[in-house]
Amino acid sequence: MTIQLVFLARLRERFGVSREAFALTADIDTVAALLAALRKRGGAFAEELAEGRAFRVAVNQDVVTFDHPVHAGDEVAIFPPVTGG
Amino acid sequence: MTIQLVFLARLRERFGVSREAFALTADIDTVAALLAALRKRGGAFAEELAEGRAFRVAVNQDVVTFDHPVHAGDEVAIFPPVTGG
Amino acid sequence: MTCHVRVHEADFDLGAEIKALRLGNPAIGAVASFIGCVRDMNEGDCVGLMYLEHYPGMTERELEKICAEASDRWEIFDTLVIHRIGELKPLDQIVCVVVTSAHRGESFSACQFIMDYLKTRAPFWKRESTPHGERWVDARTKDDAAAERWKQ
Amino acid sequence: MTCHVRVHEADFDLGAEIKALRLGNPAIGAVASFIGCVRDMNEGDCVGLMYLEHYPGMTERELEKICAEASDRWEIFDTLVIHRIGELKPLDQIVCVVVTSAHRGESFSACQFIMDYLKTRAPFWKRESTPHGERWVDARTKDDAAAERWKQ
């Protein structure tokens, strides 16, 4: 019952990690619930993922809204607004 | 008291001439008057330069409206709508 | 802002032209370009050969005026227009337009503006050879409409 | 319609890419293209180096989706997107987009659409080195506005 978390660019630097396995609990069934759990870690997580901060979430490489479900085996990426091109 | 007439593309082919010296008379002081004089030649000139036909006139390489003056020494080009690019 | 206009029979190499335009200007962030090519079909007929006539002198003048108008309207660095004349065949390049600027919106708009005005104002004429014989290409009202929208 | 997407460190040659796209398709009458380059100034600071990070896998997917959307909206033949990653310096090419079509309006619109969507949806991030140190580039609201107008 784990998911792969992926952090990119400025968030990867701030969190000091680019990829981690995250154990889902029964109450973490949406992106919103996952974000709440990550915020509880405090520090950079609480700060960068606070409501109103500009970041995006992709589940299995598709950008989603925060009510999107999260299932075991998913790859969930969190990253700043994109700046390529 | 002459001008240089220049005919291009389809009009050059229809008139069978690409460039000719044209002697101005006192009554030919505008593009409109010049066109009237050319129409009097009949044949392809009357046909192609008839009112309502699509052609353009440039005096000294600037496209002009038919009320534009014509002076000795001018280069007056008559050509179909352009189709480059 | 520099405006480069060339009208000749020889082919061109867009990549090399862009390299030359960008040379030593690190303020350029955007390069928009366009190439027009000879198609093998037009108005439902196969096209074997195409002949491009122009009005020497006026052509260059008109293209320079169009580029100057573009640089009055948008913040751009360089404009380049190359238009070929003479005999061309399907797949040949006919024309290219390149515009450089700091940000992309300006070069995109200016490049399209120059092509739209070139199509309706630059004195070039196409004659095509088809199975039914030779014919002068008719001006398209669609091109007039494309140029017209820049007046709004 | 074919969509070509490439994400890599190596530089690219726009002229050669266009030649390869056009090869053997005499129905192509128009090729619109765009190159984005590293500028030596951004937000008022000198930029010495730039580093481009991306999200492997999602990047290619997203670019392919954007190209597919473009070909749903306009009658176009091929789309090509090349985006570089890793370390870049001023004057380097970052990205190119090429679109081919029969007539110019379609390739111009599709090319600009792809760039606007790439800027707001493709997972790339820029980090710049300036005299004040390293910084991640902020997303521009102007880019959101550029993408937004295609929804009308």
JSON list of C-alpha atoms in Angstrom, two decimals, chain B residues 4-14 18-19 54 56-64 75-85, chain C residues 36 51-59 61-62 65 83 94-95 115 118-127 134 136-140 144:
[
{"chain": "B", "resi": 4, "resn": "GLN", "atom": "CA", "xyz": [7.66, 55.02, -68.81]},
{"chain": "B", "resi": 5, "resn": "LEU", "atom": "CA", "xyz": [4.85, 52.47, -68.87]},
{"chain": "B", "resi": 6, "resn": "VAL", "atom": "CA", "xyz": [5.58, 49.08, -67.30]},
{"chain": "B", "resi": 7, "resn": "PHE", "atom": "CA", "xyz": [3.30, 46.05, -67.73]},
{"chain": "B", "resi": 8, "resn": "LEU", "atom": "CA", "xyz": [3.78, 42.96, -65.63]},
{"chain": "B", "resi": 9, "resn": "ALA", "atom": "CA", "xyz": [2.79, 39.29, -65.48]},
{"chain": "B", "resi": 10, "resn": "ARG", "atom": "CA", "xyz": [-0.51, 38.47, -67.23]},
{"chain": "B", "resi": 11, "resn": "LEU", "atom": "CA", "xyz": [-0.93, 42.07, -68.45]},
{"chain": "B", "resi": 12, "resn": "ARG", "atom": "CA", "xyz": [2.58, 42.04, -69.96]},
{"chain": "B", "resi": 13, "resn": "GLU", "atom": "CA", "xyz": [1.64, 38.87, -71.84]},
{"chain": "B", "resi": 14, "resn": "ARG", "atom": "CA", "xyz": [-1.76, 40.15, -72.96]},
{"chain": "B", "resi": 18, "resn": "SER", "atom": "CA", "xyz": [6.75, 44.92, -70.97]},
{"chain": "B", "resi": 19, "resn": "ARG", "atom": "CA", "xyz": [7.92, 48.50, -71.15]},
{"chain": "B", "resi": 54, "resn": "ALA", "atom": "CA", "xyz": [-8.92, 43.84, -61.10]},
{"chain": "B", "resi": 56, "resn": "ARG", "atom": "CA", "xyz": [-3.29, 47.85, -59.78]},
{"chain": "B", "resi": 57, "resn": "VAL", "atom": "CA", "xyz": [-1.33, 50.96, -60.77]},
{"chain": "B", "resi": 58, "resn": "ALA", "atom": "CA", "xyz": [1.98, 52.03, -59.21]},
{"chain": "B", "resi": 59, "resn": "VAL", "atom": "CA", "xyz": [3.51, 55.46, -59.89]},
{"chain": "B", "resi": 60, "resn": "ASN", "atom": "CA", "xyz": [7.23, 55.49, -59.23]},
{"chain": "B", "resi": 61, "resn": "GLN", "atom": "CA", "xyz": [6.87, 52.12, -57.51]},
{"chain": "B", "resi": 62, "resn": "ASP", "atom": "CA", "xyz": [4.17, 53.12, -55.05]},
{"chain": "B", "resi": 63, "resn": "VAL", "atom": "CA", "xyz": [0.67, 51.73, -55.51]},
{"chain": "B", "resi": 64, "resn": "VAL", "atom": "CA", "xyz": [-1.73, 54.66, -55.98]},
{"chain": "B", "resi": 75, "resn": "GLU", "atom": "CA", "xyz": [7.35, 55.35, -64.16]},
{"chain": "B", "resi": 76, "resn": "VAL", "atom": "CA", "xyz": [3.78, 54.03, -64.25]},
{"chain": "B", "resi": 77, "resn": "ALA", "atom": "CA", "xyz": [3.33, 50.29, -63.77]},
{"chain": "B", "resi": 78, "resn": "ILE", "atom": "CA", "xyz": [0.08, 48.42, -64.36]},
{"chain": "B", "resi": 79, "resn": "PHE", "atom": "CA", "xyz": [-0.24, 44.88, -63.04]},
{"chain": "B", "resi": 80, "resn": "PRO", "atom": "CA", "xyz": [-2.68, 42.21, -61.80]},
{"chain": "B", "resi": 81, "resn": "PRO", "atom": "CA", "xyz": [-3.30, 41.63, -58.08]},
{"chain": "B", "resi": 82, "resn": "VAL", "atom": "CA", "xyz": [-0.13, 40.11, -56.64]},
{"chain": "B", "resi": 83, "resn": "THR", "atom": "CA", "xyz": [0.24, 36.38, -55.94]},
{"chain": "B", "resi": 84, "resn": "GLY", "atom": "CA", "xyz": [3.67, 35.84, -54.40]},
{"chain": "B", "resi": 85, "resn": "GLY", "atom": "CA", "xyz": [4.74, 34.20, -51.17]},
{"chain": "C", "resi": 36, "resn": "GLY", "atom": "CA", "xyz": [6.53, 28.93, -48.10]},
{"chain": "C", "resi": 51, "resn": "TYR", "atom": "CA", "xyz": [7.45, 30.60, -62.69]},
{"chain": "C", "resi": 52, "resn": "LEU", "atom": "CA", "xyz": [7.78, 33.61, -60.40]},
{"chain": "C", "resi": 53, "resn": "GLU", "atom": "CA", "xyz": [7.87, 37.07, -61.95]},
{"chain": "C", "resi": 54, "resn": "HIS", "atom": "CA", "xyz": [8.39, 40.28, -59.98]},
{"chain": "C", "resi": 55, "resn": "TYR", "atom": "CA", "xyz": [8.76, 44.04, -60.44]},
{"chain": "C", "resi": 56, "resn": "PRO", "atom": "CA", "xyz": [12.46, 44.70, -59.75]},
{"chain": "C", "resi": 57, "resn": "GLY", "atom": "CA", "xyz": [13.02, 47.74, -57.59]},
{"chain": "C", "resi": 58, "resn": "MET", "atom": "CA", "xyz": [9.47, 48.04, -56.33]},
{"chain": "C", "resi": 59, "resn": "THR", "atom": "CA", "xyz": [9.63, 44.53, -54.82]},
{"chain": "C", "resi": 61, "resn": "ARG", "atom": "CA", "xyz": [11.08, 48.74, -51.64]},
{"chain": "C", "resi": 62, "resn": "GLU", "atom": "CA", "xyz": [7.72, 47.23, -50.74]},
{"chain": "C", "resi": 65, "resn": "LYS", "atom": "CA", "xyz": [8.30, 49.09, -46.10]},
{"chain": "C", "resi": 83, "resn": "HIS", "atom": "CA", "xyz": [11.86, 35.65, -51.90]},
{"chain": "C", "resi": 94, "resn": "ILE", "atom": "CA", "xyz": [9.71, 30.08, -52.40]},
{"chain": "C", "resi": 95, "resn": "VAL", "atom": "CA", "xyz": [9.95, 32.49, -49.51]},
{"chain": "C", "resi": 115, "resn": "MET", "atom": "CA", "xyz": [3.75, 37.23, -44.61]},
{"chain": "C", "resi": 118, "resn": "LEU", "atom": "CA", "xyz": [3.81, 40.29, -48.54]},
{"chain": "C", "resi": 119, "resn": "LYS", "atom": "CA", "xyz": [0.99, 38.17, -49.99]},
{"chain": "C", "resi": 120, "resn": "THR", "atom": "CA", "xyz": [-1.16, 41.20, -50.79]},
{"chain": "C", "resi": 121, "resn": "ARG", "atom": "CA", "xyz": [1.34, 44.02, -51.42]},
{"chain": "C", "resi": 122, "resn": "ALA", "atom": "CA", "xyz": [4.68, 42.69, -52.71]},
{"chain": "C", "resi": 123, "resn": "PRO", "atom": "CA", "xyz": [4.70, 42.67, -56.54]},
{"chain": "C", "resi": 124, "resn": "PHE", "atom": "CA", "xyz": [5.25, 38.98, -57.27]},
{"chain": "C", "resi": 125, "resn": "TRP", "atom": "CA", "xyz": [3.19, 36.88, -59.68]},
{"chain": "C", "resi": 126, "resn": "LYS", "atom": "CA", "xyz": [3.05, 33.10, -60.05]},
{"chain": "C", "resi": 127, "resn": "ARG", "atom": "CA", "xyz": [2.48, 31.25, -63.32]},
{"chain": "C", "resi": 134, "resn": "GLU", "atom": "CA", "xyz": [0.02, 27.39, -68.31]},
{"chain": "C", "resi": 136, "resn": "TRP", "atom": "CA", "xyz": [-1.38, 32.82, -63.99]},
{"chain": "C", "resi": 137, "resn": "VAL", "atom": "CA", "xyz": [-2.42, 32.15, -60.41]},
{"chain": "C", "resi": 138, "resn": "ASP", "atom": "CA", "xyz": [-5.39, 34.23, -59.26]},
{"chain": "C", "resi": 139, "resn": "ALA", "atom": "CA", "xyz": [-5.16, 36.37, -56.13]},
{"chain": "C", "resi": 140, "resn": "ARG", "atom": "CA", "xyz": [-7.04, 34.79, -53.21]},
{"chain": "C", "resi": 144, "resn": "ASP", "atom": "CA", "xyz": [-6.90, 40.00, -48.54]}
]
